[in-house]
Coordinates of N, CA and C in Angstrom, one line a residue:
A1 N 164.2 120.3 262.5 CA 164.3 121.1 263.7 C 165.3 122.3 263.5
V2 N 165.0 123.4 264.1 CA 165.9 124.6 264.0 C 166.9 124.5 265.1
R3 N 168.2 124.6 264.7 CA 169.3 124.6 265.6 C 169.3 125.8 266.5
A4 N 169.9 125.6 267.7 CA 170.0 126.7 268.7 C 170.7 127.9 268.1
D5 N 171.8 127.7 267.3 CA 172.5 128.9 266.8 C 171.7 129.6 265.8
T6 N 170.8 128.9 265.0 CA 169.9 129.6 264.1 C 168.9 130.5 264.9
K7 N 168.4 129.9 266.0 CA 167.4 130.7 266.8 C 168.1 131.9 267.4
D8 N 169.3 131.8 267.8 CA 170.1 132.9 268.4 C 170.3 134.0 267.3
D9 N 170.6 133.6 266.1 CA 170.9 134.5 265.0 C 169.6 135.2 264.6
M10 N 168.4 134.5 264.6 CA 167.1 135.1 264.3 C 166.8 136.1 265.4
Q11 N 167.1 135.9 266.6 CA 166.8 136.9 267.7 C 167.7 138.1 267.4
D12 N 168.9 137.9 267.0 CA 169.8 139.1 266.8 C 169.3 139.9 265.6
C13 N 168.8 139.2 264.6 CA 168.3 139.9 263.4 C 167.1 140.8 263.8
G14 N 166.2 140.3 264.6 CA 165.0 141.0 265.0 C 165.3 142.1 266.0
R15 N 166.2 141.8 267.0 CA 166.5 142.7 268.0 C 167.3 143.9 267.5
L16 N 168.2 143.7 266.6 CA 169.0 144.8 266.0 C 168.1 145.7 265.1
G17 N 167.1 145.1 264.5 CA 166.2 145.9 263.7 C 165.5 146.9 264.5
D18 N 165.2 146.6 265.7 CA 164.5 147.5 266.6 C 165.4 148.6 267.2
T19 N 166.7 148.5 267.0 CA 167.6 149.5 267.5 C 167.9 150.7 266.5
G20 N 167.6 150.4 265.2 CA 167.8 151.4 264.2 C 169.3 151.4 263.7
D21 N 170.0 150.4 264.1 CA 171.4 150.2 263.6 C 171.2 149.3 262.3
W22 N 171.0 150.0 261.2 CA 170.6 149.3 260.0 C 171.7 148.4 259.4
H23 N 173.0 148.9 259.5 CA 174.1 148.1 259.0 C 174.3 146.8 259.8
A24 N 174.2 146.9 261.1 CA 174.3 145.7 262.0 C 173.1 144.8 261.7
T25 N 171.9 145.3 261.5 CA 170.8 144.5 261.2 C 171.0 143.8 259.9
I26 N 171.5 144.4 258.8 CA 171.7 143.8 257.5 C 172.7 142.6 257.7
E27 N 173.8 142.9 258.5 CA 174.8 141.8 258.7 C 174.1 140.7 259.5
A28 N 173.4 140.9 260.5 CA 172.8 139.9 261.4 C 171.8 139.1 260.5
C29 N 171.0 139.7 259.8 CA 170.0 139.0 259.0 C 170.6 138.3 257.8
S30 N 171.7 138.8 257.3 CA 172.4 138.0 256.2 C 173.0 136.8 256.8
K31 N 173.5 136.8 258.0 CA 174.0 135.6 258.7 C 172.9 134.6 258.9
V32 N 171.7 135.0 259.3 CA 170.5 134.1 259.4 C 170.2 133.4 258.1
L33 N 170.3 134.2 257.1 CA 169.9 133.6 255.7 C 170.9 132.6 255.2
Q34 N 172.0 132.5 255.8 CA 173.0 131.5 255.4 C 172.7 130.1 256.1
H35 N 171.8 130.1 257.1 CA 171.4 128.8 257.7 C 170.6 128.0 256.8
D36 N 170.9 126.7 256.8 CA 170.1 125.8 255.9 C 168.9 125.1 256.6
D37 N 168.7 125.4 257.8 CA 167.6 124.8 258.6 C 166.4 125.8 258.8
L38 N 166.4 126.9 258.0 CA 165.3 127.9 258.1 C 164.0 127.4 257.4
S39 N 162.9 127.6 258.1 CA 161.6 127.4 257.4 C 161.4 128.6 256.5
N40 N 160.4 128.4 255.6 CA 160.1 129.5 254.7 C 159.6 130.7 255.5
D41 N 158.8 130.5 256.5 CA 158.3 131.6 257.4 C 159.5 132.3 258.0
D42 N 160.5 131.6 258.6 CA 161.6 132.3 259.2 C 162.5 133.0 258.1
R43 N 162.6 132.4 257.0 CA 163.4 133.0 255.9 C 162.7 134.3 255.5
A44 N 161.4 134.3 255.4 CA 160.6 135.5 255.0 C 160.8 136.6 256.1
L45 N 160.8 136.2 257.4 CA 161.0 137.1 258.4 C 162.3 137.8 258.4
A46 N 163.4 137.0 258.1 CA 164.7 137.6 258.0 C 164.9 138.5 256.8
L47 N 164.3 138.1 255.7 CA 164.3 138.9 254.5 C 163.6 140.2 254.7
T48 N 162.4 140.1 255.4 CA 161.7 141.3 255.7 C 162.4 142.3 256.5
A49 N 163.1 141.7 257.6 CA 163.9 142.6 258.5 C 165.0 143.2 257.7
R50 N 165.7 142.4 256.8 CA 166.8 143.0 256.1 C 166.3 144.0 255.0
S51 N 165.1 143.7 254.5 CA 164.6 144.7 253.5 C 164.3 146.1 254.2
R52 N 163.8 146.0 255.4 CA 163.5 147.2 256.2 C 164.8 148.0 256.4
A53 N 165.8 147.2 256.8 CA 167.2 147.8 257.1 C 167.8 148.4 255.9
Y54 N 167.7 147.7 254.7 CA 168.2 148.3 253.5 C 167.5 149.6 253.1
F55 N 166.1 149.5 253.3 CA 165.3 150.7 253.0 C 165.8 151.9 253.8
Y56 N 165.9 151.8 255.1 CA 166.3 152.9 255.9 C 167.8 153.2 255.8
A57 N 168.6 152.3 255.3 CA 170.0 152.6 255.1 C 170.2 153.2 253.7
G58 N 169.1 153.3 252.9 CA 169.2 154.1 251.7 C 169.5 153.2 250.4
D59 N 169.4 151.9 250.6 CA 169.7 151.0 249.4 C 168.3 150.5 248.9
A60 N 167.7 151.2 248.0 CA 166.3 150.9 247.6 C 166.3 149.6 246.7
G61 N 167.4 149.4 246.0 CA 167.4 148.2 245.1 C 167.4 146.9 245.9
R62 N 168.3 146.8 246.9 CA 168.3 145.6 247.8 C 167.1 145.6 248.7
A63 N 166.5 146.7 249.1 CA 165.3 146.7 249.9 C 164.2 146.0 249.0
A64 N 164.1 146.4 247.8 CA 163.0 145.8 246.9 C 163.2 144.4 246.7
E65 N 164.5 143.9 246.4 CA 164.8 142.5 246.2 C 164.4 141.7 247.4
N66 N 164.7 142.1 248.6 CA 164.4 141.4 249.8 C 163.0 141.4 250.1
A67 N 162.3 142.5 249.9 CA 160.8 142.5 250.1 C 160.1 141.6 249.1
D68 N 160.5 141.7 247.9 CA 159.8 140.8 246.9 C 160.0 139.3 247.2
T69 N 161.2 138.9 247.6 CA 161.5 137.5 247.9 C 160.7 137.1 249.2
A70 N 160.7 138.0 250.2 CA 159.9 137.7 251.4 C 158.4 137.5 251.1
I71 N 157.9 138.4 250.2 CA 156.5 138.3 249.8 C 156.2 137.0 249.1
Q72 N 157.1 136.5 248.3 CA 156.9 135.2 247.6 C 156.9 134.1 248.6
L73 N 157.7 134.2 249.6 CA 157.8 133.1 250.6 C 156.6 133.1 251.6
K74 N 156.3 134.3 252.1 CA 155.2 134.5 253.0 C 154.8 135.9 253.0
D75 N 153.6 136.2 252.4 CA 153.1 137.6 252.3 C 153.0 138.2 253.7
N76 N 153.5 139.4 253.9 CA 153.4 140.0 255.2 C 153.4 141.5 255.1
Y77 N 152.8 142.1 256.2 CA 152.6 143.5 256.3 C 153.8 144.3 256.0
V78 N 154.9 144.1 256.8 CA 156.1 144.9 256.7 C 156.7 144.9 255.3
A79 N 156.8 143.7 254.7 CA 157.3 143.7 253.3 C 156.5 144.5 252.3
R80 N 155.1 144.4 252.5 CA 154.2 145.1 251.6 C 154.4 146.6 251.9
L81 N 154.5 147.0 253.1 CA 154.7 148.4 253.5 C 156.0 149.0 252.9
I82 N 157.1 148.2 253.0 CA 158.4 148.7 252.4 C 158.2 148.8 250.9
S83 N 157.6 147.8 250.3 CA 157.3 147.8 248.8 C 156.5 149.0 248.4
G84 N 155.5 149.3 249.2 CA 154.7 150.5 248.9 C 155.5 151.8 249.0
K85 N 156.3 151.9 250.0 CA 157.2 153.1 250.2 C 158.1 153.2 249.0
L86 N 158.7 152.1 248.6 CA 159.6 152.2 247.4 C 158.9 152.6 246.2
Y87 N 157.8 152.1 245.9 CA 157.0 152.5 244.7 C 156.6 154.0 244.8
D88 N 156.2 154.4 246.0 CA 155.9 155.8 246.2 C 157.0 156.7 245.9
R89 N 158.2 156.4 246.4 CA 159.4 157.2 246.2 C 159.8 157.3 244.7
K90 N 159.5 156.2 243.9 CA 159.8 156.2 242.5 C 158.7 157.0 241.7
G91 N 157.6 157.4 242.4 CA 156.6 158.1 241.7 C 155.5 157.2 241.1
D92 N 155.6 155.9 241.4 CA 154.6 155.0 240.9 C 153.5 154.8 241.9
H93 N 152.7 155.9 242.1 CA 151.7 156.0 243.2 C 150.6 154.9 243.1
D94 N 150.2 154.6 241.8 CA 149.2 153.5 241.7 C 149.6 152.2 242.2
R95 N 150.9 151.8 241.9 CA 151.4 150.6 242.4 C 151.6 150.7 243.9
A96 N 152.1 151.8 244.4 CA 152.2 152.0 245.8 C 150.9 151.8 246.5
I97 N 149.8 152.3 246.0 CA 148.5 152.2 246.6 C 148.1 150.7 246.7
K98 N 148.4 150.0 245.6 CA 148.1 148.5 245.6 C 148.9 147.8 246.7
E99 N 150.1 148.2 246.9 CA 150.9 147.5 247.9 C 150.4 147.9 249.3
Y100 N 150.0 149.2 249.5 CA 149.4 149.6 250.8 C 148.1 148.9 251.0
D101 N 147.3 148.8 250.0 CA 146.0 148.1 250.1 C 146.2 146.6 250.6
R102 N 147.2 145.9 250.0 CA 147.5 144.6 250.4 C 148.0 144.5 251.9
A103 N 148.8 145.5 252.3 CA 149.3 145.6 253.6 C 148.1 145.7 254.6
I104 N 147.2 146.6 254.2 CA 146.0 146.8 255.1 C 145.1 145.5 255.1
Q105 N 145.0 144.8 254.1 CA 144.3 143.5 254.1 C 145.0 142.6 255.1
L106 N 146.3 142.6 255.1 CA 147.1 141.7 256.0 C 147.0 142.1 257.5
E107 N 147.0 143.5 257.7 CA 146.9 144.0 259.1 C 146.1 145.3 259.1
P108 N 144.8 145.1 259.3 CA 143.8 146.2 259.2 C 144.1 147.4 260.2
E109 N 144.7 147.1 261.2 CA 145.0 148.2 262.2 C 146.4 148.8 262.0
G110 N 147.1 148.4 260.9 CA 148.4 148.9 260.6 C 148.4 150.4 260.1
A111 N 148.6 151.3 261.0 CA 148.5 152.7 260.7 C 149.5 153.2 259.7
D112 N 150.7 152.6 259.6 CA 151.6 153.1 258.6 C 151.2 152.9 257.2
A113 N 150.4 151.8 257.0 CA 149.9 151.5 255.6 C 148.8 152.5 255.2
Y114 N 148.0 152.9 256.2 CA 147.0 153.9 255.9 C 147.7 155.3 255.6
A115 N 148.7 155.6 256.3 CA 149.4 156.8 256.1 C 150.1 156.8 254.7
G116 N 150.7 155.7 254.4 CA 151.4 155.6 253.1 C 150.4 155.7 252.0
R117 N 149.3 155.0 252.1 CA 148.2 155.1 251.1 C 147.7 156.5 250.9
G118 N 147.5 157.2 252.1 CA 147.0 158.6 252.0 C 148.1 159.5 251.3
H119 N 149.3 159.3 251.6 CA 150.4 160.0 251.0 C 150.4 159.8 249.5
A120 N 150.2 158.5 249.0 CA 150.2 158.2 247.6 C 149.0 158.9 246.9
Y121 N 147.9 158.8 247.6 CA 146.7 159.5 247.0 C 146.9 161.0 246.9
R122 N 147.5 161.6 247.9 CA 147.8 163.0 247.9 C 148.8 163.3 246.8
A123 N 149.8 162.5 246.6 CA 150.7 162.7 245.5 C 150.1 162.7 244.1
K124 N 149.0 161.9 244.0 CA 148.2 161.8 242.8 C 147.3 163.0 242.6
G125 N 147.1 163.7 243.7 CA 146.2 164.9 243.7 C 144.7 164.5 244.0
D126 N 144.5 163.4 244.6 CA 143.1 163.0 245.0 C 142.9 163.4 246.4
A127 N 142.4 164.7 246.6 CA 142.2 165.2 248.0 C 141.1 164.6 248.7
R128 N 140.1 164.2 247.9 CA 138.9 163.5 248.6 C 139.3 162.2 249.3
V129 N 140.1 161.4 248.6 CA 140.5 160.2 249.2 C 141.5 160.4 250.3
T130 N 142.4 161.4 250.1 CA 143.4 161.8 251.1 C 142.7 162.2 252.4
F131 N 141.7 163.0 252.3 CA 141.0 163.4 253.6 C 140.4 162.2 254.3
R132 N 139.8 161.3 253.5 CA 139.3 160.1 254.1 C 140.4 159.2 254.8
E133 N 141.5 159.1 254.1 CA 142.6 158.4 254.7 C 143.1 158.9 256.0
Y134 N 143.2 160.2 256.1 CA 143.8 160.9 257.3 C 142.8 161.1 258.4
H135 N 141.5 161.3 258.0 CA 140.6 161.7 259.0 C 139.5 160.6 259.4
G136 N 139.5 159.6 258.7 CA 138.8 158.4 259.0 C 137.3 158.4 258.7
D137 N 136.9 157.5 257.9 CA 135.5 157.1 257.7 C 135.6 155.7 257.4
T138 N 135.0 155.3 256.3 CA 135.0 153.8 256.0 C 136.4 153.3 255.7
L139 N 137.3 154.1 255.3 CA 138.6 153.7 255.0 C 139.5 153.5 256.2
V140 N 139.4 154.4 257.2 CA 140.2 154.3 258.4 C 139.2 154.3 259.5
P141 N 139.1 153.2 260.2 CA 138.2 153.2 261.4 C 138.6 154.2 262.4
L142 N 137.6 154.9 263.0 CA 137.9 155.9 264.0 C 138.5 155.4 265.2
S143 N 138.4 154.1 265.4 CA 139.0 153.5 266.6 C 140.5 153.3 266.4
T144 N 141.0 153.5 265.2 CA 142.5 153.4 264.9 C 143.2 154.5 265.6
K145 N 144.1 154.2 266.5 CA 144.9 155.2 267.1 C 146.3 154.9 266.7
A146 N 147.1 155.9 266.4 CA 148.4 155.7 266.0 C 149.4 156.6 266.7
T147 N 150.4 156.0 267.2 CA 151.5 156.8 267.7 C 152.7 156.4 266.9
L148 N 153.2 157.4 266.2 CA 154.4 157.1 265.3 C 155.6 157.7 265.9
H149 N 156.7 157.0 265.6 CA 158.0 157.5 266.1 C 158.9 157.6 264.9
S150 N 159.7 158.6 264.8 CA 160.6 158.8 263.7 C 161.8 159.6 264.1
H151 N 162.9 159.4 263.4 CA 164.1 160.2 263.6 C 164.1 161.4 262.7
D152 N 163.1 161.5 261.8 CA 163.1 162.6 260.9 C 161.8 163.4 261.2
A153 N 162.0 164.7 261.6 CA 160.9 165.5 262.0 C 159.9 165.8 260.9
A154 N 160.4 166.0 259.7 CA 159.5 166.2 258.5 C 158.7 165.0 258.2
E155 N 159.3 163.8 258.3 CA 158.5 162.6 258.0 C 157.5 162.4 259.1
C156 N 157.9 162.7 260.4 CA 157.0 162.5 261.5 C 155.8 163.4 261.3
E157 N 156.0 164.7 260.9 CA 154.9 165.6 260.8 C 154.0 165.2 259.7
R158 N 154.5 164.7 258.6 CA 153.6 164.2 257.5 C 152.8 163.0 257.9
E159 N 153.4 162.1 258.6 CA 152.8 160.8 259.0 C 151.8 161.0 260.2
A160 N 151.9 162.1 260.9 CA 151.0 162.3 262.0 C 149.5 162.6 261.7
F161 N 149.3 162.7 260.4 CA 147.9 163.0 259.9 C 147.0 161.8 259.8
I162 N 147.5 160.6 260.2 CA 146.8 159.4 260.0 C 145.3 159.5 260.4
T163 N 145.1 159.8 261.7 CA 143.7 159.9 262.2 C 143.7 161.2 263.1
L164 N 142.5 161.5 263.5 CA 142.4 162.7 264.4 C 143.1 162.4 265.7
S165 N 143.2 161.1 266.0 CA 143.8 160.7 267.3 C 145.3 160.4 267.1
G166 N 145.8 160.5 265.9 CA 147.2 160.2 265.7 C 148.2 161.1 266.4
T167 N 149.3 160.6 266.9 CA 150.3 161.5 267.5 C 151.6 161.1 266.9
C168 N 152.6 161.9 267.1 CA 153.9 161.6 266.5 C 155.0 162.2 267.4
S169 N 156.1 161.5 267.6 CA 157.2 162.0 268.4 C 158.5 161.7 267.6
V170 N 159.4 162.6 267.8 CA 160.7 162.5 267.1 C 161.7 162.0 268.1
T171 N 162.4 161.0 267.7 CA 163.4 160.4 268.6 C 164.8 160.4 268.0
D172 N 165.8 160.3 268.7 CA 167.2 160.3 268.2 C 167.6 159.0 267.7
D173 N 167.0 157.9 268.2 CA 167.4 156.6 267.8 C 166.7 156.0 266.6
G174 N 165.8 156.7 266.0 CA 165.1 156.2 264.8 C 164.0 155.2 265.0
T175 N 163.6 155.1 266.3 CA 162.5 154.1 266.5 C 161.2 154.8 266.5

């Protein structure tokens, strides 16, 4: 059974991740990972949240470590998404596409994975696939609607191309 303090720490890890305070999220999730009563699923959730925080805090190495370990424990959309973004940043677009493909298998309505995959195809110069990623046909269902939020106006503008119905807003808090 999971102790009450473990549950409280898990809630802090998740809640802080939603605030965009990446350093506090890393600290909270690291505290969770010290508990010996975590299930593999809970450990994977905490590692995924910490991976996301490391990614946005600019620590690609630790983000990759945490995402890889989370995927080994329990494959999940966010860890695959972070992994795809990391490969994309390194210029390994083929590997990024594979990570985004797996994320899409896990969560077919996950708009960020379609956007990431479209970006990776565009970086490879495959405009035909990029158009399909952003404008929807068999790769992106037209029913997919995406509202993206970002603290980075340039990233927001790039990511808003997901579907014809995609929108994007820039926020100060990074959500």
